[in-house]
Coordinates of C-alpha atoms in Angstrom, one line a residue:
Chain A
X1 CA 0.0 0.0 0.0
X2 CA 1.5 3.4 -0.9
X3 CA 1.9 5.7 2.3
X4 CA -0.4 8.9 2.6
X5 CA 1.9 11.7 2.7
X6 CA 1.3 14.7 4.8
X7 CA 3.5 17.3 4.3
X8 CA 3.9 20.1 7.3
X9 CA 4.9 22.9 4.9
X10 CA 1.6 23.2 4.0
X11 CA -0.6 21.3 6.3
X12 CA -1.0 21.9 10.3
X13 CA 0.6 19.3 12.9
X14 CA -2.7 19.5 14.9
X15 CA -4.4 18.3 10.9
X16 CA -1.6 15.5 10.5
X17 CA -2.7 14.5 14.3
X18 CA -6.4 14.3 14.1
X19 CA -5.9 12.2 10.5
X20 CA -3.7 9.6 12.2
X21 CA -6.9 9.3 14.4
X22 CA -9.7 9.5 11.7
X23 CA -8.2 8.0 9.0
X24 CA -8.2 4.1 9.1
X25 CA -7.8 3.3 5.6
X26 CA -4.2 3.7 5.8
X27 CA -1.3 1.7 7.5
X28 CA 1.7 3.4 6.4
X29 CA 2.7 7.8 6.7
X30 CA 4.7 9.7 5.3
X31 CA 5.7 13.4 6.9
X32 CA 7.6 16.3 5.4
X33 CA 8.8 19.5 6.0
X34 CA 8.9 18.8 9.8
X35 CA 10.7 21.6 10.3
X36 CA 11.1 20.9 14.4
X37 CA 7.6 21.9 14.9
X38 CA 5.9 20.5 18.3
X39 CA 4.1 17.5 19.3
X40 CA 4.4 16.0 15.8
X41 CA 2.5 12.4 15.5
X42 CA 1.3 13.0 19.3
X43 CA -1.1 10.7 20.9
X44 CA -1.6 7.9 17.7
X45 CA -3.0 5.0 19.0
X46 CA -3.5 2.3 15.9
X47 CA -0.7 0.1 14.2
X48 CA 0.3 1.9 11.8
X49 CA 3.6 3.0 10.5
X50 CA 4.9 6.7 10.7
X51 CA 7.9 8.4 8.9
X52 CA 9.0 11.6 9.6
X53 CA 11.7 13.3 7.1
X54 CA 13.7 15.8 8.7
X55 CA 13.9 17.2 12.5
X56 CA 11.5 17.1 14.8
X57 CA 10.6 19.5 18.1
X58 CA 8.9 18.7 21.6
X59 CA 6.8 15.8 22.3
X60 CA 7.5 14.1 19.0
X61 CA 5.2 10.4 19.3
X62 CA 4.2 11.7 22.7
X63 CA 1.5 9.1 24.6
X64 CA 2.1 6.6 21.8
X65 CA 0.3 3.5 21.4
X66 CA 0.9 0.5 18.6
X67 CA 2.2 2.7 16.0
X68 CA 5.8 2.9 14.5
X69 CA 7.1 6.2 14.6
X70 CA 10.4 6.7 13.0
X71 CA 12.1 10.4 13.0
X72 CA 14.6 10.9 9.9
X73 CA 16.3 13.1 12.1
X74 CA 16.8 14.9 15.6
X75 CA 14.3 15.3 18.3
X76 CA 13.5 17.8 20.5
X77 CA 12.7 17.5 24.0
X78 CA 10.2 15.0 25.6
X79 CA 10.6 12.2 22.8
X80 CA 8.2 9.8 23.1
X81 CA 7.1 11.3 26.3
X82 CA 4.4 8.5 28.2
X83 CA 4.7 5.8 25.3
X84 CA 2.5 3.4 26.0
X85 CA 3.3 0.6 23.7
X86 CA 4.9 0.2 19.6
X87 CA 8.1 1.4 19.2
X88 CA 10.0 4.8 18.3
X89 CA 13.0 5.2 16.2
X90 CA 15.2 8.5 16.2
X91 CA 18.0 8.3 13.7
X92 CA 19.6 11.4 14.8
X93 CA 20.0 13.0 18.5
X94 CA 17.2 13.2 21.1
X95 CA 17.1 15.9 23.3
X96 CA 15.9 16.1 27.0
X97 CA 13.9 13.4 28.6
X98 CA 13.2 11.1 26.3
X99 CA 11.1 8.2 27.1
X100 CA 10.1 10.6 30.2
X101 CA 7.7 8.1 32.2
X102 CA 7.1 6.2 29.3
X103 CA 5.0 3.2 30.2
X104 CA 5.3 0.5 27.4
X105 CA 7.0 -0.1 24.1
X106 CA 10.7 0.3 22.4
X107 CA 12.4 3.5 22.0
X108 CA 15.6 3.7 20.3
X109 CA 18.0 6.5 19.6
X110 CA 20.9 6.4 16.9
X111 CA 22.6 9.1 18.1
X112 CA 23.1 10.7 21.4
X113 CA 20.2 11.5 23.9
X114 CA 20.8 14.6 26.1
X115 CA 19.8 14.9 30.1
X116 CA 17.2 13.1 31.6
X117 CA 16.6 10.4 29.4
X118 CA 14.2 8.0 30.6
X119 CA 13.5 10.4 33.5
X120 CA 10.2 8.2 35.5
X121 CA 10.3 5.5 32.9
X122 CA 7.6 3.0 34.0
X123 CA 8.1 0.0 31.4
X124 CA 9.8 1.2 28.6
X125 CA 12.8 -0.3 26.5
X126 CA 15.1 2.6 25.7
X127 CA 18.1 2.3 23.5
X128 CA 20.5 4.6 22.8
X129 CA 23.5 4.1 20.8
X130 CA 25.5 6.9 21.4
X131 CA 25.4 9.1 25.0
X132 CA 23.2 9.6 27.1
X133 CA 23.4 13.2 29.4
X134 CA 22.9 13.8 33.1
X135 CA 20.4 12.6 35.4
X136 CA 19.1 9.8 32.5
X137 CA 16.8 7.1 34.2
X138 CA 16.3 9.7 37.1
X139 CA 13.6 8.2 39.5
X140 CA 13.2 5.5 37.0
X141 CA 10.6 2.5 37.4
X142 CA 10.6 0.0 35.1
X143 CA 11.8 -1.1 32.0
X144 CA 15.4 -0.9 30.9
X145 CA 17.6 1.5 29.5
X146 CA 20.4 0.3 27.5
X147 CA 23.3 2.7 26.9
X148 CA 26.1 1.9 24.1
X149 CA 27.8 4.9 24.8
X150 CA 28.7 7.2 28.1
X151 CA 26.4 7.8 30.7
X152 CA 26.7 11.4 32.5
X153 CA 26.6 12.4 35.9
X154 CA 24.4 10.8 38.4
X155 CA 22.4 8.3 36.1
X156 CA 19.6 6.1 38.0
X157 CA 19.4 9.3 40.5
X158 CA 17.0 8.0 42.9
X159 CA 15.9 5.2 40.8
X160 CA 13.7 2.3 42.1
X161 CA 13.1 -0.6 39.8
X162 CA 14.4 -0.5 36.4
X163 CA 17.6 -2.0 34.6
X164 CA 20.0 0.1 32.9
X165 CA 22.8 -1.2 30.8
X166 CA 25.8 0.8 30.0
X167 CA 28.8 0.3 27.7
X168 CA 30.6 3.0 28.3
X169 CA 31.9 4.8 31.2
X170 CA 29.2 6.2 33.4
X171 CA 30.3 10.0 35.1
X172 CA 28.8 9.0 37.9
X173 CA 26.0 7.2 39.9
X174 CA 23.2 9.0 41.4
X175 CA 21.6 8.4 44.5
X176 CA 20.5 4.8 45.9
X177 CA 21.9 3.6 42.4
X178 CA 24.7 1.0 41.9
X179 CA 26.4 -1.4 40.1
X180 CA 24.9 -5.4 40.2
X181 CA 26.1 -8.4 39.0
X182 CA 25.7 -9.2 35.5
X183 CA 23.8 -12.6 35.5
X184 CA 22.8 -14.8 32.8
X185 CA 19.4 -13.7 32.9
X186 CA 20.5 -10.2 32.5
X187 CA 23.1 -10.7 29.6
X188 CA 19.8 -12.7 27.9
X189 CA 17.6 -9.4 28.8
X190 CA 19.9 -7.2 27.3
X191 CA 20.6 -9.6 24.1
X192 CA 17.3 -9.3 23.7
X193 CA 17.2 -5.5 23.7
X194 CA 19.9 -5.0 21.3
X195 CA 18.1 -8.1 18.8
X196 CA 14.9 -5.9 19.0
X197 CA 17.1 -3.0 17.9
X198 CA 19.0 -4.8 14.9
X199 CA 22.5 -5.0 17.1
X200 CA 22.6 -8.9 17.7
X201 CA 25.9 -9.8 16.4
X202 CA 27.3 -6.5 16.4
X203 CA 27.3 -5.9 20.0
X204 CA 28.7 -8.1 23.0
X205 CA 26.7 -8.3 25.9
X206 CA 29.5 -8.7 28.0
X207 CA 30.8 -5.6 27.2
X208 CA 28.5 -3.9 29.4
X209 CA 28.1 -3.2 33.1
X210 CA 24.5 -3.4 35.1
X211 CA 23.2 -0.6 37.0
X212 CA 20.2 -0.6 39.2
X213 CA 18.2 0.5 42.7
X214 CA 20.5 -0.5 46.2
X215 CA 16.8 -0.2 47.3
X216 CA 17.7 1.9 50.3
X217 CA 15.6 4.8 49.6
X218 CA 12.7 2.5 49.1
X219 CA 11.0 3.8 53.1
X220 CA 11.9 7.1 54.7
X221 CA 14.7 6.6 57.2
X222 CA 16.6 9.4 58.9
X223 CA 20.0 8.0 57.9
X224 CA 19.5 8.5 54.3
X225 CA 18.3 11.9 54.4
X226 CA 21.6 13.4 53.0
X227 CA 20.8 10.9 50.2
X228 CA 17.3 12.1 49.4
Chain B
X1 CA 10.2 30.8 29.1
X2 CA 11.9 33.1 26.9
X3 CA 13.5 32.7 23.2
X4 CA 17.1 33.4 22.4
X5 CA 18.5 33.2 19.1
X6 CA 22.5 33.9 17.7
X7 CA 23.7 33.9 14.1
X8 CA 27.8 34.2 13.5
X9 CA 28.2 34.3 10.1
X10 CA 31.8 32.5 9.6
X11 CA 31.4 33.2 5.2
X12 CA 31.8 36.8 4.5
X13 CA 29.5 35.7 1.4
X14 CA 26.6 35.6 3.7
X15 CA 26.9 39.2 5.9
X16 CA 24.3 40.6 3.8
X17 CA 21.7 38.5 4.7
X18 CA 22.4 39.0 8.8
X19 CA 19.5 41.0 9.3
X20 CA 16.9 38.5 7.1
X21 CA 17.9 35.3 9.0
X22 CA 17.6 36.8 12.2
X23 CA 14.7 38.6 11.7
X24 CA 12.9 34.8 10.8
X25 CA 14.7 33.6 13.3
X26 CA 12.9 35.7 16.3
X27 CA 9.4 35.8 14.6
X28 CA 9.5 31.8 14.5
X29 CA 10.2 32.0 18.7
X30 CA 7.7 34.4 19.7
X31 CA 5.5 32.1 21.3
X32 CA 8.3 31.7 23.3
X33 CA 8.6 35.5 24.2
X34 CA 5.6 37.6 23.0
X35 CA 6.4 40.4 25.8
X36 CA 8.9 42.0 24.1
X37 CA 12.4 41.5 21.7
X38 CA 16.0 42.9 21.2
X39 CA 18.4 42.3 19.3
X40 CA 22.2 43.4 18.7
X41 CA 24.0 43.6 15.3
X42 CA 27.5 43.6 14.5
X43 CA 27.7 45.7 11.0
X44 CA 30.4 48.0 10.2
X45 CA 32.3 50.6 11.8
X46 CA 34.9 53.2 11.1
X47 CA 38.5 53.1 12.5
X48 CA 38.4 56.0 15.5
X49 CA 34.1 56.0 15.9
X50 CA 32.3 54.4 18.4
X51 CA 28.2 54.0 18.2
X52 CA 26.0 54.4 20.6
X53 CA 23.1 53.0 20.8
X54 CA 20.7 54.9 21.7
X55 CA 16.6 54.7 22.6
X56 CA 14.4 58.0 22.7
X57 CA 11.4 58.7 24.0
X58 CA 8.9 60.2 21.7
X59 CA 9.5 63.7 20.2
X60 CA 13.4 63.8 20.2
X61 CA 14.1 65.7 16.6
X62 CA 17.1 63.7 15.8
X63 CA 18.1 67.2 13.7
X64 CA 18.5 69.2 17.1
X65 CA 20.2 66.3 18.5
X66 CA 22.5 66.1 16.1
X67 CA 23.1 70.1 15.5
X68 CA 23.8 69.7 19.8
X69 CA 26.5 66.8 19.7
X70 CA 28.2 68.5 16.6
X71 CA 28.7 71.2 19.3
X72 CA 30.5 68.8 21.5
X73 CA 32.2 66.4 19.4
X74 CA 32.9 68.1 16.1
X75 CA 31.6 68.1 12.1
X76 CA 32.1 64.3 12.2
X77 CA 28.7 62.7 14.1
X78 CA 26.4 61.3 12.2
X79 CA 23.2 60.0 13.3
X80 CA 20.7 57.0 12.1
X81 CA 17.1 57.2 13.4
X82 CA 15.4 54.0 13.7
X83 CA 12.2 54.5 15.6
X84 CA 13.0 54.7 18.7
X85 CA 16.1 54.3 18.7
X86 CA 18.9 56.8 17.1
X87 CA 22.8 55.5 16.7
X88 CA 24.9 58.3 17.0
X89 CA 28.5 57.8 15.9
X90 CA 31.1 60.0 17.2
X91 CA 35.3 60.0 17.1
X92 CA 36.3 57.4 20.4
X93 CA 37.9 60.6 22.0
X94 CA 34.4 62.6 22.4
X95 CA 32.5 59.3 23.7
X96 CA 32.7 60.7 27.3
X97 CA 31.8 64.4 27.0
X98 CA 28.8 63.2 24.9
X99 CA 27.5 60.6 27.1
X100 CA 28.1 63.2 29.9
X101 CA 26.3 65.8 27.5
X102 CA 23.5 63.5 26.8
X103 CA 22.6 62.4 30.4
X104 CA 23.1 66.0 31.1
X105 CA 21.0 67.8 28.6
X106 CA 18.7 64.5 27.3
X107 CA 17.0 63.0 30.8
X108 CA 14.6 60.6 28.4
X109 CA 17.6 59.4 26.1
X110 CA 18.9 56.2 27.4
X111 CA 22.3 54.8 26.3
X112 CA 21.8 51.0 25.9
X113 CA 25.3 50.2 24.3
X114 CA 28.3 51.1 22.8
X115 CA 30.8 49.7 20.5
X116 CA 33.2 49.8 17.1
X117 CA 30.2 47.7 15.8
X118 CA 27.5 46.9 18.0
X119 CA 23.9 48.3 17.6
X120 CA 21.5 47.3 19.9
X121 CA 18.0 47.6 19.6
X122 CA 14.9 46.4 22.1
X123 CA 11.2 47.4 22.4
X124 CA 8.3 45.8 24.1
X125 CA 5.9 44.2 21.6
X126 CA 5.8 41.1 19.5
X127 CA 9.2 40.2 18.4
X128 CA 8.1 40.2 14.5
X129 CA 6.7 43.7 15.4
X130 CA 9.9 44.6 16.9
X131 CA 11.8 43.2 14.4
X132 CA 9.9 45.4 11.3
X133 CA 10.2 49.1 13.6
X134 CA 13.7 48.5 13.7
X135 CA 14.1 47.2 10.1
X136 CA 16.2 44.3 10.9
X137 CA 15.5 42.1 7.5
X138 CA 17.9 44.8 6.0
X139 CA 21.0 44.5 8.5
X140 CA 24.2 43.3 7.5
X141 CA 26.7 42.2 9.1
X142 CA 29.1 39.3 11.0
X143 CA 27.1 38.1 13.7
X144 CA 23.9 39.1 15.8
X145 CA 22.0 38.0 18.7
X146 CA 18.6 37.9 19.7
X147 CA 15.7 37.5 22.3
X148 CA 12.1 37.1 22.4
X149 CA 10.9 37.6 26.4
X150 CA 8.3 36.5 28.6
X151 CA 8.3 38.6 31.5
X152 CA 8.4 36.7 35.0
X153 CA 10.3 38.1 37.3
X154 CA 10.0 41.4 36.8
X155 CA 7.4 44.1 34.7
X156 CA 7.2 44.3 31.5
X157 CA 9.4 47.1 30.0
X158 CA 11.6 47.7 27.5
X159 CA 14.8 48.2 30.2
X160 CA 13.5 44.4 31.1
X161 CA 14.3 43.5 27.8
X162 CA 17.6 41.9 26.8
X163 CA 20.2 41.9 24.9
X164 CA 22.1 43.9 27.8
X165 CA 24.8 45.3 27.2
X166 CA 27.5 46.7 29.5
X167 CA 30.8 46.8 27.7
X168 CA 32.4 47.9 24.9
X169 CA 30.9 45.8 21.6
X170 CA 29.5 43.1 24.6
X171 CA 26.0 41.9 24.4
X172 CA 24.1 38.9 26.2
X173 CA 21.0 37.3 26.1
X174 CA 19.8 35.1 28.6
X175 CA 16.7 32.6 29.1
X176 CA 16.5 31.7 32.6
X177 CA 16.7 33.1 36.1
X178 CA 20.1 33.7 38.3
X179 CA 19.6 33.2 42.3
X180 CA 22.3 35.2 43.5
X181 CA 22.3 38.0 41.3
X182 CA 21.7 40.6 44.1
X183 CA 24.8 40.1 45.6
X184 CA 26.9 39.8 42.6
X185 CA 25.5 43.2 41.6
X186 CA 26.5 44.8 44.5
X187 CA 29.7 43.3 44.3
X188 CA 30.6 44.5 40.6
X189 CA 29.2 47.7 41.3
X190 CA 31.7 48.0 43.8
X191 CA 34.2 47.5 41.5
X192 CA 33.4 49.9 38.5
X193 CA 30.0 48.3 36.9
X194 CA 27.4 50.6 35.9
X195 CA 23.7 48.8 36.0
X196 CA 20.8 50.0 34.7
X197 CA 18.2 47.6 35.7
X198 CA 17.4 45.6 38.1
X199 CA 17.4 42.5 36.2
X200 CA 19.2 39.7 36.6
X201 CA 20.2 39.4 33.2
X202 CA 22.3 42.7 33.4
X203 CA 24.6 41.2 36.2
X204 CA 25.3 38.0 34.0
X205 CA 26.9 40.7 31.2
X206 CA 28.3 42.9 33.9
X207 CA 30.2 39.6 35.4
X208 CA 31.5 39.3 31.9
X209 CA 31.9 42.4 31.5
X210 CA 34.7 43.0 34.6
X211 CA 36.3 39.5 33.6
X212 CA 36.4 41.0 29.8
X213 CA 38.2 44.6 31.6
X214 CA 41.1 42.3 33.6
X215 CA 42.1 41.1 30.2
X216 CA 40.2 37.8 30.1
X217 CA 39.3 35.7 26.7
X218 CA 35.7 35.5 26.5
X219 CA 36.4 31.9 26.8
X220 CA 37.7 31.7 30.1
X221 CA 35.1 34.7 31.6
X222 CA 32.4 32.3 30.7
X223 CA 34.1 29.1 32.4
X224 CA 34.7 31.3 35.7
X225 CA 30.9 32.1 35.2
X226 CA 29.9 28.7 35.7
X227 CA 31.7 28.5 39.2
X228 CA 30.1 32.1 40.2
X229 CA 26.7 32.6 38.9
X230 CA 23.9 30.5 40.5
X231 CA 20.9 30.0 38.8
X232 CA 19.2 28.5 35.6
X233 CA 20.9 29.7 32.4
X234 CA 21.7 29.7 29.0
X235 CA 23.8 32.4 27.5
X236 CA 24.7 33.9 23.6
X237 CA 27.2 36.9 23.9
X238 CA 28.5 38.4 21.6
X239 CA 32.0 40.6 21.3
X240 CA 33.7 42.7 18.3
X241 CA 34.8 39.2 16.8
X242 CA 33.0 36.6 19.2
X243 CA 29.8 34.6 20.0
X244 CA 29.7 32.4 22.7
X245 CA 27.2 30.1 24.1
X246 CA 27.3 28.4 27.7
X247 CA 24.8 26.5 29.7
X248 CA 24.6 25.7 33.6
X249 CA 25.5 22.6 34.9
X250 CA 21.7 21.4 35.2
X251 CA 21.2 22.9 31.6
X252 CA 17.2 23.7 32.2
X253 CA 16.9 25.7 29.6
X254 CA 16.6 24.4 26.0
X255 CA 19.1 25.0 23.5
X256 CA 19.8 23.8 19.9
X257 CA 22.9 25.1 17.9
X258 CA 23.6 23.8 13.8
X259 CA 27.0 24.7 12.4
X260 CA 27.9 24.7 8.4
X261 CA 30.9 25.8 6.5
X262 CA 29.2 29.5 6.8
X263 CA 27.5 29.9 10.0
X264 CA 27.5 28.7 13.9
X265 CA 23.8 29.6 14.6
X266 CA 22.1 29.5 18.0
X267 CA 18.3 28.6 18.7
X268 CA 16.0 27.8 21.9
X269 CA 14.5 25.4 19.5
X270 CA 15.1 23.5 16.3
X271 CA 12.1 25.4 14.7
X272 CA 14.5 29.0 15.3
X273 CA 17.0 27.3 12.7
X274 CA 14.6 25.3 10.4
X275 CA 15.0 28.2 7.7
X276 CA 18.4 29.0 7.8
X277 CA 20.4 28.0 4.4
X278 CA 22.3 24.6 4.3
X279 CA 20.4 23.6 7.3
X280 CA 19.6 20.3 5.8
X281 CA 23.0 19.4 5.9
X282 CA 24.5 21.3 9.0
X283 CA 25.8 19.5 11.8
X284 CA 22.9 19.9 14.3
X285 CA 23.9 19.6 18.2
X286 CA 22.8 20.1 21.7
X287 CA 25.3 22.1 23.3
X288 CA 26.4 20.0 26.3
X289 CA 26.1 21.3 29.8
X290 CA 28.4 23.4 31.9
X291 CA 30.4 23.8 28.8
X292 CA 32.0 26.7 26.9
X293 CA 31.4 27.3 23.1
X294 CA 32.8 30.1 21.9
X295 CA 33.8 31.4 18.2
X296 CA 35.9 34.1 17.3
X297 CA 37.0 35.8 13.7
X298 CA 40.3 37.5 12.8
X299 CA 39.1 41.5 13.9

């Protein structure tokens, strides 16, 4: 089926939106002229495939669910902000908090993702082949973040429940967070992460070191109030 | 929230259209700023002037202005009215008896910068508005900064809006807020800084300002500002050859910069640079936290 194109020099994001709601008949979109407007391909909820040609502002695939949103460029802040499911491809840089308290789905970055990415992720796959900034998987939930590159300063920052992987070297650790044992069960979650993101073969697992909660800030207790 | 915008303009080839790429590039970040805009563009000078910018209340006749500083600082002042603003250029040797002249004789003139090649220009309104009074489409020049504000902290004025400027050919915009820029102030003014306002914004260019006057590159003045202002920022300033971009460590405040063979350019969003040429094939890049950028051309 040929893909409907929509192109943003002529047509409104808000237009672009409400037809990836309306319109059923198609599977498969093509976007152009994205010229790092806001909120582009927000809130689509239906399997169907999205291609964006050129940069992209905030809240790019925002609150997505089932669709396939892949970004021919970079991306502004709040990526993929609240994803609930499907999966998101950036081929260029993210910006702040990506995958911010994304719930569901697969998010991966080509390039480098700046501060806060995965801030509150609740269930999401992130993975980012290049860096990733300061404060990434701050508070984080669930899910895993996988990191090929460097991590910045205090990465999992008060983080609770999720896994982050990281290749590189990692500026620091934030609070509560710290390094765990890579176990077999691990090395197969994170082969399966880079498989879903086309790296199996390319990429050894054991190159990379786990990162997760110490589980210390988990209940209020006045020793670990520096900490909080 | 505030917009900021910066165009350096490192292929001569391209000067002429300074004024047209910045004027798009404030319009596109009003909703970002519809309170008011300035901007500061370096264009040409001659060897032995110095401009002053200058903004004028309604009614100044530029003719009698001119026929009074001709008194002071010879045959050779000329003067460009652009609505509100006039740029009177006199020999560097009379810049002092005419400032003192002007703040002695012209009460609703106020000097907002000064420089071989600066012009500054700033009125409240909506940047694209601002932009048109001042003619800015038709600016040349090497480089140029701008700003699109939305007043928070303090009233909405046209001393509230940025670029400030208090140096020689030194400009800054800023989006964000500085937490300890009371004390700083008092501190520089102690040492020789003259303030205008009572923004915060000011203090950030007046900090530059007194690293600039000990003989400091820009470079290293904006490193040391990371270890003394406090507060959410990110910076463009501009000097006689430089632009310069920094961001505080927790880097709140957006920022999106695309270099090319031609131009470094500056924007609080991608949507600032969507129109500039070659953009398609620019290297586009967040400017990393806590990190000096800075650009400089042969003077």
């Amino acid at each position: 089926m040929t893909a409907k194109v929509i192109d943003l020099a002529t047509a409104r994001v808000r237009d672009l939106n409400a037809a990836l709601h309306a319109d059923k008949a198609h599977r498969h979109w093509k976007v152009l002229n994205p010229a790092g407007l806001h909120s582009i391909a927000a809130g689509v909820d239906a399997p169907v495939t999205v291609e964006v040609d050129g940069h992209v502002g905030y809240y790019c695939a925002g609150m997505n669910q089932h669709a396939s949103i892949t970004v021919n460029g970079n991306a502004g802040v709040g990526l993929a902000e609240n994803m609930m499911s499907g999966r998101v491809h950036v081929k260029g840089d993210a910006s702040q908090a990506a995958g911010a308290t994304a719930q569901g789905g697969t998010l991966v970055i080509d390039g480098n993702a700046s501060a806060r990415c995965g801030i509150s992720m609740k269930g999401v796959d992130i993975l980012v082949k290049g860096n990733v900034g300061h404060m990434s998987a701050f508070m984080a939930q669930a899910g895993s973040l996988v990191v090929l590159g460097d991590a910045g300063e205090a990465l999992g920052d008060s983080i609770y429940e999720a896994r982050l992987f990281v290749r590189g070297t990692v500026a620091s650790l934030g609070a509560d967070c710290i390094e765990k044992e890579m176990g077999e069960a691990h090395k197969a979650q994170l082969f399966a992460r880079l498989k879903a993101a086309g790296l199996d073969g390319t990429v050894d697992v054991s190159d990379f070191r786990r990162y997760g909660s110490a589980r210390t800030l988990y209940h209020f207790h006045v020793d670990n109030v520096g900490a909080y | 929230m505030c917009g900021i915008v910066g165009l350096f303009i490192k292929d001569p080839a391209l000067e002429p259209r300074l004024g047209e790429l910045l004027a798009r590039m404030l319009g596109v970040m009003s909703d970002r700023g519809p309170d008011s805009a300035g901007f500061a563009v370096y264009g040409g000078g001659r060897p032995g002037f110095v401009k002053l910018s200058l903004r004028a209340a309604a009614g100044v006749d530029p003719d009698r202005l001119e026929a009074g500083l001709r008194g002071i600082a010879g045959a050779e002042v000329a003067i460009a009215l652009r609505d509100t603003h006039l740029i009177v250029e006199v020999p560097v040797a009379a810049e002092a008896a005419v400032r003192a002249a002007l703040a002695a004789d012209h009460p609703e003139i106020t000097v907002v910068g000064s420089g071989a090649r600066m012009e500054i220009y700033k009125e409240v309104g909506l940047p694209a508005a601002v932009a048109d009074r001042f003619g800015l489409a038709a600016m040349t020049g090497s480089h140029g900064i701008g700003h699109t504000r939305m007043a928070t902290e303090s009233a909405v004025t046209t001393n509230g809006a940025h670029p400030f400027s208090t140096g020689r050919d030194q400009c800054l915009v800023h989006n964000g807020s500085l937490s300890n820029h009371n004390a700083l102030r008092r501190e520089l003014a102690r040492g020789g800084v003259q303030f205008e306002t009572e923004n915060d914004s000011e203090v950030a260019a007046g900090y530059l300002t007194s690293r600039l006057a000990k003989g400091e590159a820009l470079g290293d003045a904006l490193k040391a500002a990371l270890g003394d202002l406090d507060g959410f920022f990110t910076f463009v300033v501009g000097t006689e050859n430089g632009f310069g971009v920094l961001r505080d460590p927790i880097a709140c405040k957006p920022a999106v910069m695309a270099e090319t063979e031609a131009y470094v350019a500056f924007g609080s969003e991608f949507r600032a640079l969507a129109g500039l040429p070659g953009i398609e094939t620019a290297r586009v890049f967040e400017p990393e936290p806590a990190t000096v950028y800075f650009w400089e051309r042969a003077a």
